[in-house]
Coordinates of C-alpha atoms in Angstrom, one line a residue:
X231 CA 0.0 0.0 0.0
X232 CA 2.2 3.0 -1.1
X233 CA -0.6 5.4 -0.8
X234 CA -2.1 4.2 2.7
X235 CA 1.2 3.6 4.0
X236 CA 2.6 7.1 2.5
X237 CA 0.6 9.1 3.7
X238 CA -1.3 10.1 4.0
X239 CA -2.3 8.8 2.4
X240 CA -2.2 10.1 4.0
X241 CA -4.3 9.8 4.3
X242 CA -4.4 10.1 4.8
X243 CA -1.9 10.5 3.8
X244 CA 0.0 6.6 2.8
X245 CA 2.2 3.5 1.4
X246 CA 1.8 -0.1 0.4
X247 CA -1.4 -1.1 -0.9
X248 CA -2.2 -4.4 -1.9
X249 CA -1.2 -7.1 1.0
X250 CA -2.0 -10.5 -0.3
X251 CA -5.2 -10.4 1.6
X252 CA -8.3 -11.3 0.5
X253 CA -10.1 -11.6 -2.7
X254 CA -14.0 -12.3 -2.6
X255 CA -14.2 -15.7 -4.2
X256 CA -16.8 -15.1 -6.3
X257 CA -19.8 -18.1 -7.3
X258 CA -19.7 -18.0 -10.7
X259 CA -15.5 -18.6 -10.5
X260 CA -14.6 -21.7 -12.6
X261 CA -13.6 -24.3 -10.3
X262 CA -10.6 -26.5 -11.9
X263 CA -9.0 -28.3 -9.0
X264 CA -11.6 -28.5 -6.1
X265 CA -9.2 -29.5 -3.7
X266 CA -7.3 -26.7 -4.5
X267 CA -10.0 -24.3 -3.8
X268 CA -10.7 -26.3 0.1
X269 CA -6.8 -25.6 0.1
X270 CA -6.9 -22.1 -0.5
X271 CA -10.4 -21.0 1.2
X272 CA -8.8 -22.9 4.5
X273 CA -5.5 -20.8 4.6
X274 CA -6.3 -17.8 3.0
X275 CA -9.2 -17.2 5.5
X276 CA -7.2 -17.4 8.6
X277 CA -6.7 -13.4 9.1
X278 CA -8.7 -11.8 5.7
X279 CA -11.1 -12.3 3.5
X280 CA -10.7 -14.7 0.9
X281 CA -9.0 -13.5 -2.7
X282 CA -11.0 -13.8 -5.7
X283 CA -8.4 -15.1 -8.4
X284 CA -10.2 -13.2 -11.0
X285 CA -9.5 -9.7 -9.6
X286 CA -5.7 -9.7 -10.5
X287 CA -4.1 -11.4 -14.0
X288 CA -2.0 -14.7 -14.0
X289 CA 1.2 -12.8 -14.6
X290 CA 0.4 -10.7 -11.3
X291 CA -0.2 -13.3 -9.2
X292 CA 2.6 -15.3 -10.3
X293 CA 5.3 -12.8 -10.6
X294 CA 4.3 -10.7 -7.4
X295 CA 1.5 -11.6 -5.3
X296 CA 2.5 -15.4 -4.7
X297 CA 5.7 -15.1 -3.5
X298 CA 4.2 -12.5 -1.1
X299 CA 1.8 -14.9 0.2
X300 CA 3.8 -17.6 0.5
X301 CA 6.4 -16.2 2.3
X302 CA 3.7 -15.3 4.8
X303 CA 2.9 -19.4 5.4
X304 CA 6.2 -19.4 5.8
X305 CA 7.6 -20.6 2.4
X306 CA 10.4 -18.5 1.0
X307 CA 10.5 -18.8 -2.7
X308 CA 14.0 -19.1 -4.3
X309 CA 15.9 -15.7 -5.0
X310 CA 13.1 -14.0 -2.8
X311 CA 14.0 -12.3 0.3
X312 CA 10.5 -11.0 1.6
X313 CA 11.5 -8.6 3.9
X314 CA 14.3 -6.8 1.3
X315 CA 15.2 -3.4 1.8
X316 CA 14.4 -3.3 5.8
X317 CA 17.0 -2.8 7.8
X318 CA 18.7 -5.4 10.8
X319 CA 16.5 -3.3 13.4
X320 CA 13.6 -3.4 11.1
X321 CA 14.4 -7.7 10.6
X322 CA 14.2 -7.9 14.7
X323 CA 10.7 -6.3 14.6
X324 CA 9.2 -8.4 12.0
X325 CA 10.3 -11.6 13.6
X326 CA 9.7 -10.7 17.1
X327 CA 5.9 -10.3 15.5
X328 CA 6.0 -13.6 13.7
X329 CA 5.2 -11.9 10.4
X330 CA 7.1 -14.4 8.9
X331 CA 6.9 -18.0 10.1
X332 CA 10.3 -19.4 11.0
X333 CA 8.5 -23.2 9.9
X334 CA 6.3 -23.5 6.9
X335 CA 2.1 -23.5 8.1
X336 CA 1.7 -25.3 4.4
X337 CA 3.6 -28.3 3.0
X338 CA 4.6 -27.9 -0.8
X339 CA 2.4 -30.0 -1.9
X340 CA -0.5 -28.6 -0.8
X341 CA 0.7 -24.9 -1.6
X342 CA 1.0 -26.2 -5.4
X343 CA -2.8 -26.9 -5.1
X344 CA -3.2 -23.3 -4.2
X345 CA -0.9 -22.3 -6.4
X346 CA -2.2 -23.5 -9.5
X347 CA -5.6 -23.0 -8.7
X348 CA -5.4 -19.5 -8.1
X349 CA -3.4 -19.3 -11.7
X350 CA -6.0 -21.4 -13.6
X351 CA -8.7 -19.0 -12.4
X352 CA -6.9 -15.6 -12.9
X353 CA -7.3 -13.9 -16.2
X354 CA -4.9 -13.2 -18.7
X355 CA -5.4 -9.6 -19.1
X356 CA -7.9 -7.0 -18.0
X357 CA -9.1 -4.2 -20.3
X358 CA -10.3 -0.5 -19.8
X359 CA -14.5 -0.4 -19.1
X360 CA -15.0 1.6 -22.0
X361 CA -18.6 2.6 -21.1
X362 CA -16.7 5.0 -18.6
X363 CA -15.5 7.1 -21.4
X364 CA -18.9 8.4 -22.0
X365 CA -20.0 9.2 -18.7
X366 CA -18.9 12.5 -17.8
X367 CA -19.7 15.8 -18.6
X368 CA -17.7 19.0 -18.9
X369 CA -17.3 20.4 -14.9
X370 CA -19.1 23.6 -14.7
X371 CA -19.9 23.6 -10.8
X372 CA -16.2 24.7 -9.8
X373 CA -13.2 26.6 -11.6
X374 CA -10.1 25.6 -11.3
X375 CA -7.3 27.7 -10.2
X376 CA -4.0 26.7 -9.6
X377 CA -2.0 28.6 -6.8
X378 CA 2.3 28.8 -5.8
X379 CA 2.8 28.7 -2.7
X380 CA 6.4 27.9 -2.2
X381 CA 9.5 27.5 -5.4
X382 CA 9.9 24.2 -3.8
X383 CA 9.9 21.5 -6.9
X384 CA 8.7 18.9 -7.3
X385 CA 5.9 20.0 -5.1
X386 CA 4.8 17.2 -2.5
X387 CA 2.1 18.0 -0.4
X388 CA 1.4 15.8 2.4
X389 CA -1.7 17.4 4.6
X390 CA -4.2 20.0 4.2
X391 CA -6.4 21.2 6.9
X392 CA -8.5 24.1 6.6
X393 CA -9.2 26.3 10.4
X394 CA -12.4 27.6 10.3
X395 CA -11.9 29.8 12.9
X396 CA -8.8 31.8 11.5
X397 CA -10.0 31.1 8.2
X398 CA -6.4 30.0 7.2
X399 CA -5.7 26.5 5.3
X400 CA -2.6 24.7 7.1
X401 CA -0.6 23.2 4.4
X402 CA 2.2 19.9 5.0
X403 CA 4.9 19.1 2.6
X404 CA 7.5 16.1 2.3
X405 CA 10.3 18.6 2.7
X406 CA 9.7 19.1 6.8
X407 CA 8.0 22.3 6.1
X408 CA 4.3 23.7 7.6
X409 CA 2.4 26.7 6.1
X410 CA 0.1 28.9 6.8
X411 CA -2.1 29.9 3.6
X412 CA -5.1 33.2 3.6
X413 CA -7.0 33.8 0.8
X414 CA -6.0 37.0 -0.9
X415 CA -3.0 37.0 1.4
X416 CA -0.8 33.6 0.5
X417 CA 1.6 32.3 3.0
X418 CA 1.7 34.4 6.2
X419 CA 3.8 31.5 8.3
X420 CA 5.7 28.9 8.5
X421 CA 7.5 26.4 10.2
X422 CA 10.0 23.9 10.4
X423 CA 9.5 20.3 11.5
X424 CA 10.7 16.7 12.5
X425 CA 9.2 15.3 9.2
X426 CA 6.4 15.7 6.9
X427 CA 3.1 16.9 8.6
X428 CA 0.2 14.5 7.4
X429 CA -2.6 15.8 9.6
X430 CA -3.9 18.6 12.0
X431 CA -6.0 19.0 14.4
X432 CA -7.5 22.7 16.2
X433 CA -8.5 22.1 19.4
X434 CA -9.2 24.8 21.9
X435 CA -7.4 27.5 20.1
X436 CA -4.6 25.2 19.9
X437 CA -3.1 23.6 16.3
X438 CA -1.2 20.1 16.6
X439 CA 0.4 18.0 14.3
X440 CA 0.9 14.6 13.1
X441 CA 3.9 14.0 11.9
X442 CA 4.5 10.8 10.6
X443 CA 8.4 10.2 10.7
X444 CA 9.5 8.0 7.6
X445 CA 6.9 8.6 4.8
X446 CA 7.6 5.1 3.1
X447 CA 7.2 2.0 4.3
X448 CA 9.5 1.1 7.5
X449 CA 8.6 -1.0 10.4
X450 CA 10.3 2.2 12.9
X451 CA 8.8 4.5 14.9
X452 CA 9.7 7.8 14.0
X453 CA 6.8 9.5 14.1
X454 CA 5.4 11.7 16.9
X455 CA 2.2 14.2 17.6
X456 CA 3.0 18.0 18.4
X457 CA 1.6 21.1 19.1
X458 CA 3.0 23.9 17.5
X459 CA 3.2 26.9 19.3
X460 CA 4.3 30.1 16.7
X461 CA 6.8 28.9 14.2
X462 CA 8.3 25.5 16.7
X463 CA 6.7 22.4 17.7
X464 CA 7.1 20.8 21.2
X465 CA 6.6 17.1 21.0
X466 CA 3.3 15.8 22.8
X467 CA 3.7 11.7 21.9
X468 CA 6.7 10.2 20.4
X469 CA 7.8 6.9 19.0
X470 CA 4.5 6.3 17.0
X471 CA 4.7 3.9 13.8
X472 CA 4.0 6.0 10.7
X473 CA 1.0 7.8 12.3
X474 CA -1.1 9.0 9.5
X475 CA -4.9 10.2 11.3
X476 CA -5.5 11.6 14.6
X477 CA -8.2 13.0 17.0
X478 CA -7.7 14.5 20.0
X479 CA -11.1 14.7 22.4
X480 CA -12.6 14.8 25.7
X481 CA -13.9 10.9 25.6
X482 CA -14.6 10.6 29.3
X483 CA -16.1 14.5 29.7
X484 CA -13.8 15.0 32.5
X485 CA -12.3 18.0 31.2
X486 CA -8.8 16.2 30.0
X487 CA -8.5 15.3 26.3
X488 CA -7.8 11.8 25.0
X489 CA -5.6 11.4 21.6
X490 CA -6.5 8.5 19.4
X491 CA -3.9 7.7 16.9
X492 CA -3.9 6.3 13.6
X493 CA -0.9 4.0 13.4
X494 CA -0.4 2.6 10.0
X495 CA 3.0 1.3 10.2
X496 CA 3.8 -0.9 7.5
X497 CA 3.9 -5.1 8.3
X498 CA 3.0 -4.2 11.9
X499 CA 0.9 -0.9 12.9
X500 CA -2.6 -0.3 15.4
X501 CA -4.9 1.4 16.7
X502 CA -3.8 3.6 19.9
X503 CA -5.9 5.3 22.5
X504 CA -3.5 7.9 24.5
X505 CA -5.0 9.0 28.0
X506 CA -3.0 11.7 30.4
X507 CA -1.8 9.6 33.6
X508 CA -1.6 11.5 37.3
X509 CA 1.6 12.8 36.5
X510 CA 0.1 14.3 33.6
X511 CA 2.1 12.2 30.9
X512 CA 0.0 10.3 27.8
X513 CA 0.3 6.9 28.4
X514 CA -0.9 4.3 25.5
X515 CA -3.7 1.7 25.5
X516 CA -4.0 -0.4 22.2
X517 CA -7.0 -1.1 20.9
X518 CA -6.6 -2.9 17.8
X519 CA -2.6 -4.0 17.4
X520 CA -2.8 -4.1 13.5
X521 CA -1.6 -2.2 10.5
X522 CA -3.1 -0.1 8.3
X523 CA -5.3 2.3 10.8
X524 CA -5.9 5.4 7.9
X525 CA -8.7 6.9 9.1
X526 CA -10.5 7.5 12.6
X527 CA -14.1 9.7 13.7
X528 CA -15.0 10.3 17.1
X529 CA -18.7 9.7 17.6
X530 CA -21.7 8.4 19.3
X531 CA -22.6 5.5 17.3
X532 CA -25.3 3.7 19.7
X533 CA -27.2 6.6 21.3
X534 CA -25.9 6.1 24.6
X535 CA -24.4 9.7 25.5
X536 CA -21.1 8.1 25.2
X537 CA -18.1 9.2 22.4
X538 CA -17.3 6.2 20.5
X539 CA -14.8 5.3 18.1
X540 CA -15.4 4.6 14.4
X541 CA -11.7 3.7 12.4
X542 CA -10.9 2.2 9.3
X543 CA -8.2 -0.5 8.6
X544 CA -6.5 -0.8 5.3
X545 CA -3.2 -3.1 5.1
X546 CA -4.1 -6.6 4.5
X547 CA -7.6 -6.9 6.7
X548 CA -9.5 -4.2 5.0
X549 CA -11.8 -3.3 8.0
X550 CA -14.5 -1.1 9.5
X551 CA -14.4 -0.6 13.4
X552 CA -16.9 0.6 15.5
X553 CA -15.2 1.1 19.6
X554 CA -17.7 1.4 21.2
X555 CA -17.2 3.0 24.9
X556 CA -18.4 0.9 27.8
X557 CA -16.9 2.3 31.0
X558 CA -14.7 5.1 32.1
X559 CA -12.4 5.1 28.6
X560 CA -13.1 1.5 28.0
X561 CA -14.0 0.1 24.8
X562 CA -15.3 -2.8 23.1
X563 CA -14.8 -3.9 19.3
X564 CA -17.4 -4.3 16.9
X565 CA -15.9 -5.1 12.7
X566 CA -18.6 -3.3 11.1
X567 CA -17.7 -3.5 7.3
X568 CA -14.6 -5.8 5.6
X569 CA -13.2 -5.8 2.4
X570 CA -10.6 -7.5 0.4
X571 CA -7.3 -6.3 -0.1
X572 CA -6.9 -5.6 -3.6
X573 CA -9.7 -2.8 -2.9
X574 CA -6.6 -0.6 -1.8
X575 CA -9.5 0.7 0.5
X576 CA -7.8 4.7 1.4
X577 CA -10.8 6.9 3.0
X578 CA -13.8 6.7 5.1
X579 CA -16.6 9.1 5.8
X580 CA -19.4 9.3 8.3
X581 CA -22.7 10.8 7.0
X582 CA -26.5 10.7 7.4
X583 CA -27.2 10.2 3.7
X584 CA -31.0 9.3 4.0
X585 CA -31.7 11.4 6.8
X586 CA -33.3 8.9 9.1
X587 CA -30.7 9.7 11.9
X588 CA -28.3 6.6 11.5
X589 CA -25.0 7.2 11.0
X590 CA -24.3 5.4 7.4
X591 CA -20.6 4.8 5.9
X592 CA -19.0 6.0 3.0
X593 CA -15.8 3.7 1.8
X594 CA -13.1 4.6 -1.0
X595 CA -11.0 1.3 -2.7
X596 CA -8.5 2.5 -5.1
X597 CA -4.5 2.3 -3.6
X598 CA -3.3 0.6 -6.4
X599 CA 0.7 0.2 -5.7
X600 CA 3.0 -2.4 -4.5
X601 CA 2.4 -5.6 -6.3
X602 CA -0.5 -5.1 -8.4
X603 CA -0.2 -2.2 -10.4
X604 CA -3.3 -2.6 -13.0
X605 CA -7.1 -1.7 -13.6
X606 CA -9.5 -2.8 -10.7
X607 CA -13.2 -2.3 -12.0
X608 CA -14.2 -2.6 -8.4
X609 CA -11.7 0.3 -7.3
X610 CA -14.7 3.1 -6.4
X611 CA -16.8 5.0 -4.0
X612 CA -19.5 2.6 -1.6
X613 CA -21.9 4.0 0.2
X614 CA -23.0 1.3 3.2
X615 CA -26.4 2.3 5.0
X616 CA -26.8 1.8 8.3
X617 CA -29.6 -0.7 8.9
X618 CA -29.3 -0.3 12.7
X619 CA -28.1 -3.6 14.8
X620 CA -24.3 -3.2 13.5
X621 CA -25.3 -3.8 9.8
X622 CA -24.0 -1.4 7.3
X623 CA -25.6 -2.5 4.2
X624 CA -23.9 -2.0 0.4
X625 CA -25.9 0.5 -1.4
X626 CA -24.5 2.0 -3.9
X627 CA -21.2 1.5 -6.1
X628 CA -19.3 4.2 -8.2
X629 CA -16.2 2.7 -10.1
X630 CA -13.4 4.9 -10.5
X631 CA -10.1 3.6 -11.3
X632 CA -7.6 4.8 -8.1
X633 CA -9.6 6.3 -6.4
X634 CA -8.1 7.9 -2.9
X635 CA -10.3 10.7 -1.6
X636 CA -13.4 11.5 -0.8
X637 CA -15.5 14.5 0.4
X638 CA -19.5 14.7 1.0
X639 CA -21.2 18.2 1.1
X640 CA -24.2 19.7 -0.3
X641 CA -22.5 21.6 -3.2
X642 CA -25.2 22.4 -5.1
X643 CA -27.1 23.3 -1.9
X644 CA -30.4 20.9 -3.2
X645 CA -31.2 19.3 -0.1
X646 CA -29.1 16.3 -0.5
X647 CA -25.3 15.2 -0.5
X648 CA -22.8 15.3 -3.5
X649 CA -19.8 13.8 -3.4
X650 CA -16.2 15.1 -4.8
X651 CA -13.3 12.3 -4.7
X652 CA -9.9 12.8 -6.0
X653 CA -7.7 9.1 -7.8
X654 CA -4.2 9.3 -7.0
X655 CA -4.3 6.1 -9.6
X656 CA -6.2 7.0 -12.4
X657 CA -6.0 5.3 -15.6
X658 CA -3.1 7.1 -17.4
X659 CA -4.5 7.7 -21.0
X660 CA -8.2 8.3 -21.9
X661 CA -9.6 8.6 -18.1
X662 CA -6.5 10.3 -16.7
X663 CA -9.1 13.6 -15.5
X664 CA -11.3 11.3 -13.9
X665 CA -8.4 11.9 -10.8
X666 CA -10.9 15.1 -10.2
X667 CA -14.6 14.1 -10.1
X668 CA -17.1 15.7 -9.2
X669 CA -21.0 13.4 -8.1
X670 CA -24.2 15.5 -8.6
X671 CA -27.0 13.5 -6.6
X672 CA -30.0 14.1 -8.8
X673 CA -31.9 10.7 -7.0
X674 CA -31.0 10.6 -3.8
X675 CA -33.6 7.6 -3.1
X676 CA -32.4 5.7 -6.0
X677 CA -28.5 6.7 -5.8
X678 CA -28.5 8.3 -9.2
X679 CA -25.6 10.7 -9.7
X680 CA -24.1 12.5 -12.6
X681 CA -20.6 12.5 -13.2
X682 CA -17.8 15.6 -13.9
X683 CA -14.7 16.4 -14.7
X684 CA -12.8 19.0 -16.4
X685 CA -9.9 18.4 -19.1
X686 CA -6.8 19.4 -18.2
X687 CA -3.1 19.9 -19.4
X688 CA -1.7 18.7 -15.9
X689 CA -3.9 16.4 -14.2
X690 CA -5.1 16.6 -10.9
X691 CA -2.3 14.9 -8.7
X692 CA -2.4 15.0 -5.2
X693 CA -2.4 12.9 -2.0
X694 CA -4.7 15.4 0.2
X695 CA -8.7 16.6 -0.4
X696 CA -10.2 19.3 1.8
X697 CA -13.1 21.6 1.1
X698 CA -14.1 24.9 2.6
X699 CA -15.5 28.5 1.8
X700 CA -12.2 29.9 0.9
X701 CA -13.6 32.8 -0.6
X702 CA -16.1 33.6 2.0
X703 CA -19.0 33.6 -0.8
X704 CA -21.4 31.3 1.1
X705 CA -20.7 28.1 -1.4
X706 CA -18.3 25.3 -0.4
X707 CA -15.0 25.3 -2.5
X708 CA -12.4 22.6 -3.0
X709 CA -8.5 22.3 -2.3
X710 CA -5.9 19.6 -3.5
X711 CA -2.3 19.6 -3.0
X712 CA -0.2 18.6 -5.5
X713 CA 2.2 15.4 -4.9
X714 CA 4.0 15.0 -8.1
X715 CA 5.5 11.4 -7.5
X716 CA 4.6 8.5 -8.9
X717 CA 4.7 5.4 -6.9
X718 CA 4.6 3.2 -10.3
X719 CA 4.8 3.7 -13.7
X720 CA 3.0 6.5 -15.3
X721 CA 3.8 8.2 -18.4
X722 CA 6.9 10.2 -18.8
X723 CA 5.9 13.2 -20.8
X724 CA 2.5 13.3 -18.0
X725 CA 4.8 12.8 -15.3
X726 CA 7.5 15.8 -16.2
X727 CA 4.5 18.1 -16.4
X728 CA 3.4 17.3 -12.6
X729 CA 7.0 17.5 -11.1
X730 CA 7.7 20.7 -13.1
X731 CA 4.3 22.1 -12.1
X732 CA 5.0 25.5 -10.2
X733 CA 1.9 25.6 -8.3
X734 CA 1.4 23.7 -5.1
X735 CA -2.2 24.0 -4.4
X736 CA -5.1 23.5 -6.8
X737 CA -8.5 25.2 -5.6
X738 CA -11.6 24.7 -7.4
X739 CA -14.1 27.2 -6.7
X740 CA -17.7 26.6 -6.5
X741 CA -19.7 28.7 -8.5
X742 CA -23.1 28.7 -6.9
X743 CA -22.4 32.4 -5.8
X744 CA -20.8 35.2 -7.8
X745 CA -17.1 34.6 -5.9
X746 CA -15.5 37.7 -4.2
X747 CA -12.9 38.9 -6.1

C-alpha cells in the first residue's frame, strides 16, 4: 500500500497497498482443481477475506502476489527475500511479531494446489471499461485555479487542513516544512518540522500535528504528535509507527482530552488510544494491534451519551471498526464492514445520507501500488447504509479507477449530499481527468448521480482533499495539493509536467455564488 502507508495517504496521507489479503471468491468462479479451492479458502481465511483469483491477471499473481503470500505461510520462494530493503532493526521487529513464520504453516504439496488453482482462475489480461469514457460531462460547478505557494519543486504535499476559525488553510509538505495559507493574502507562516506533517487537528485555540516520521514504508517509529506553538513544535507523543490520522477529544467528559492515533505502520501498525496519567504524561492503550489504521471519527454510534470510536483499517484486513465506549475510557470492538485487499481501500466518511438519523458509511477502494499495479473495476466510492443492529448494508457503487479521496457536502445546496473524490491512480490515457470528479445527486432515493470532470493539461495529482469556503462567498470550494511522484509507472511526458508544475495547491471554486474577487 504505497498510498495508505505514505501518507497520507495520507491519508491520509499513505504507502503499500495491496497485502495479499483477501479476494472475494466469487460463485460464478470456474472451479478446476476442487481440492485446491478447500486448500486455499482454508489458509487464505485465517486473518482476511478470501482472494478472488479473477480480480488480479496470471502474470500478477505469479510474478508478485505469490511469493508475497507464501512467504507469509512461511515458504520462502528461491531468490526472494520478503523482507528486502528493511533494515537489521527493522528484521528484529518483523520476527519478534511472527510476520514471517520461522517453519512452513503449508507443506509444498499442498501450496502447489493453491498455487495452480489460483493461476487457472486468474485472467490473462484486463481491459479499460470503456462505457466510462462516456459518462462524464464537462465540470461547470467549480473553476479551477491553480495557486504557488512555495518555489519548492517537485511540489509534494502531504496534509491539508482548513481552520475555520482563523480562516487560514494549514498546508504539510514532504520537505519538513508547515504553512500557513489566507486567501488573498498567501503564505503568512511557516514552520519547520521533525518530518512531513500529514494531519492537524484545532483544538481549543490550539493547532497540533501529526507527523509521521518516515513517509515510506519502514517498520520504525519515527513518528510523533506536536503542538505547535508560533513557528516551533514541542513534541506531545513520540515513537508512534507512521501515524497517519489523529483525533484528540474529551472521551470521558472530565475535562482532560484523550488522543486517538492512527498508526499505520507498515507489516505491523494499530490502533492507539492515549490518555493523560496522574503525573500528567500520555500513556498508550492499544486497541486494535494491527496495521493499516488510515482513518478515525469520534462519535456516538449507539445513542448512549457516550463518544465512540469509528476507524478504518486498510493493510491486509481491510476493515471497518466501531469502539464502542463501555466504562470510564473502555471500549469494546465491533468489525462493522470488511473488504478484500486488492480494494486498496484509502478513505472513510461518516454521514446521514437518507436522513433517518443513523450514521451510514461511505468507503473509497482504489491504492493501487505495490504488487498489483493494474485496472481494478471494483476500485470506487461505496456508500454502506446503516440498517441499525451493527449492519452497514452496500448500497451503492461508483467505479473509478484509483480512487483515494473522498468529500461529501451539499455543493449544489439541493437538499441532498454530492460527493467530490480525488484518484491518486487513475487510468493514465483516456480517463487520466477522472483523478478530479465531481458526483451531482439528482436521485438521492435511488442513488442516481451524474458524473464531472474537467480536461486538463496537468492532471489533478495530489495525496490530500479538503473543502471549505475559501472565498467567503457562502458556497463550499475545493483544495488539493499537489504530490508530483509517482509510486509506479505513469507516463513520462505526463509525469515531467506534474514534477515541473509550479503551483502547489489546486483550488476549485464553486460557483453557486458570484465569488468575491
Amino acid at each position: 500500500m504505497w498510498i495508505r502507508g505514505t501518507v497520507l495517504l495520507l491519508f491520509f496521507v499513505i504507502t503499500g497497498l495491496l497485502s495479499l489479503n483477501s479476494f472475494t471468491v466469487k460463485p460464478s468462479a470456474t472451479i478446476v482443481d476442487e481440492e485446491g479451492r478447500i486448500l486455499f479458502l482454508r489458509h487464505c481465511t485465517v486473518c482476511h477475506l478470501a482472494p478472488d483469483p479473477a480480480g488480479l491477471t496470471k502474470n500478477i499473481w505469479a510474478t508478485h502476489v505469490l511469493p508475497v503470500m507464501a512467504a507469509r505461510m512461511g515458504i520462502i520462494y528461491p531468490n526472494y527475500d520478503p523482507l528486502r530493503g528493511l533494515s537489521d532493526e527493522e528484521r528484529a521487529i518483523v520476527k519478534k511479531h511472527n510476520i514471517i513464520p520461522e517453519e512452513p504453516i503449508c507443506t509444498e504439496a499442498d501450496w502447489a494446489k493453491i498455487k495452480d488453482y489460483i493461476i487457472s482462475n486468474a485472467p490473462d489480461s484486463i481491459t479499460l471499461d470503456e462505457k466510462r469514457l462516456t459518462r462524464n460531462s464537462p465540470l461547470t460547478r467549480f473553476v479551477r485555479q491553480d495557486v504557488q505557494i512555495d518555489d519548492k519543486t517537485p511540489s509534494l504535499i502531504t496534509g491539508l487542513k482548513y481552520n475555520n476559525t482563523t480562516k487560514t488553510l494549514w498546508i504539510g509538505n514532504y520537505y519538513n516544512k508547515v504553512l500557513n495559507w489566507q486567501y488573498g493574502k498567501g503564505v503568512i507562516k511557516t514552520a519547520n518540522t521533525a518530518s512531513p506533517v500529514v494531519d492537524f487537528n484545532f483544538y481549543q485555540n490550539n493547532i497540533y500535528l501529526t507527523e509521521i516520521g518516515k513517509l515510506y514504508p519502514t517498520e520504525l517509529s519515527t513518528g510523533m504528535y506536536a503542538q505547535l506553538n508560533d513557528t516551533t513544535s514541542t513534541p506531545i507523543i513520540t515513537s508512534l509507527h507512521r501515524p497517519v490520522n489523529t483525533r484528540i477529544a474529551d472521551l470521558n467528559n472530565d475535562g482532560v482530552p484523550e488522543i486517538v492515533v492512527c498508526n499505520f505502520g507498515n507489516k505491523t501498525g494499530g490502533l492507539s488510544l492515549f490518555k493523560k496519567n496522574k503525573a500528567g504524561k500520555y500513556i498508550e492503550d492499544v486497541l486494535l494491534p494491527i496495521p493499516g489504521a488510515i482513518k478515525c471519527f469520534i462519535k456516538d454510534m449507539d445513542g448512549d451519551g457516550k463518544k465512540d470510536i469509528v476507524a478504518m483499517f486498510s493493510q491486509g484486513d481491510e476493515s471497518v471498526y466501531i469502539f464502542y465506549q463501555k466504562d470510564n475510557l473502555k471500549f469494546k470492538a465491533k468489525r462493522v464492514l470488511r473488504f478484500p485487499p486488492d480494494y486498496g481501500t484509502t478513505d472513510l466518511l461518516l454521514v446521514d445520507y437518507n436522513n433517518d438519523g443513523l450514521t451510514d458509511i461511505v468507503t473509497v477502494h482504489g491504492d493501487n501500488a505495490d504488487y498489483s499495479n493494474i485496472l481494478k473495476a471494483y476500485h470506487g466510492i461505496r456508500i454502506q447504509i446503516n440498517q441499525g443492529a451493527d449492519v452497514f448494508k452496500e448500497k451503492f457503487f461508483y467505479p473509478i479507477y484509483g480512487v483515494t479521496r473522498v468529500l461529501a457536502e451539499d455543493f449544489d445546496k439541493d437538499g441532498d449530499i454530492d460527493f467530490v473524490a480525488t484518484s491518486f491512480f487513475p487510468e493514465f490515457g483516456k480517463l487520466v481527468d477522472e483523478s478530479f470528479i465531481y458526483l451531482e445527486n439528482i436521485n438521492k432515493d435511488q442513488f442516481i448521480f451524474k458524473s464531472y470532470i474537467q480536461k486538463s493539461d496537468v492532471p489533478i495529482k495530489t495525496l490530500t482533499l479538503e473543502k471549505a469556503d475559501i472565498d467567503g462567498d457562502g458556497d463550499m470550494d475545493i483544495i488539493t495539493g499537489n504530490f508530483a511522484q509517482s509510486p509506479g509507472p505513469a507516463p513520462a511526458a505526463l509525469d515531467e509536467k506534474w514534477k515541473s508544475a509550479k503551483y502547489g495547491l489546486s483550488i476549485f471554486y464553486n460557483q453557486l455564488y458570484q465569488p468575491k474577487k
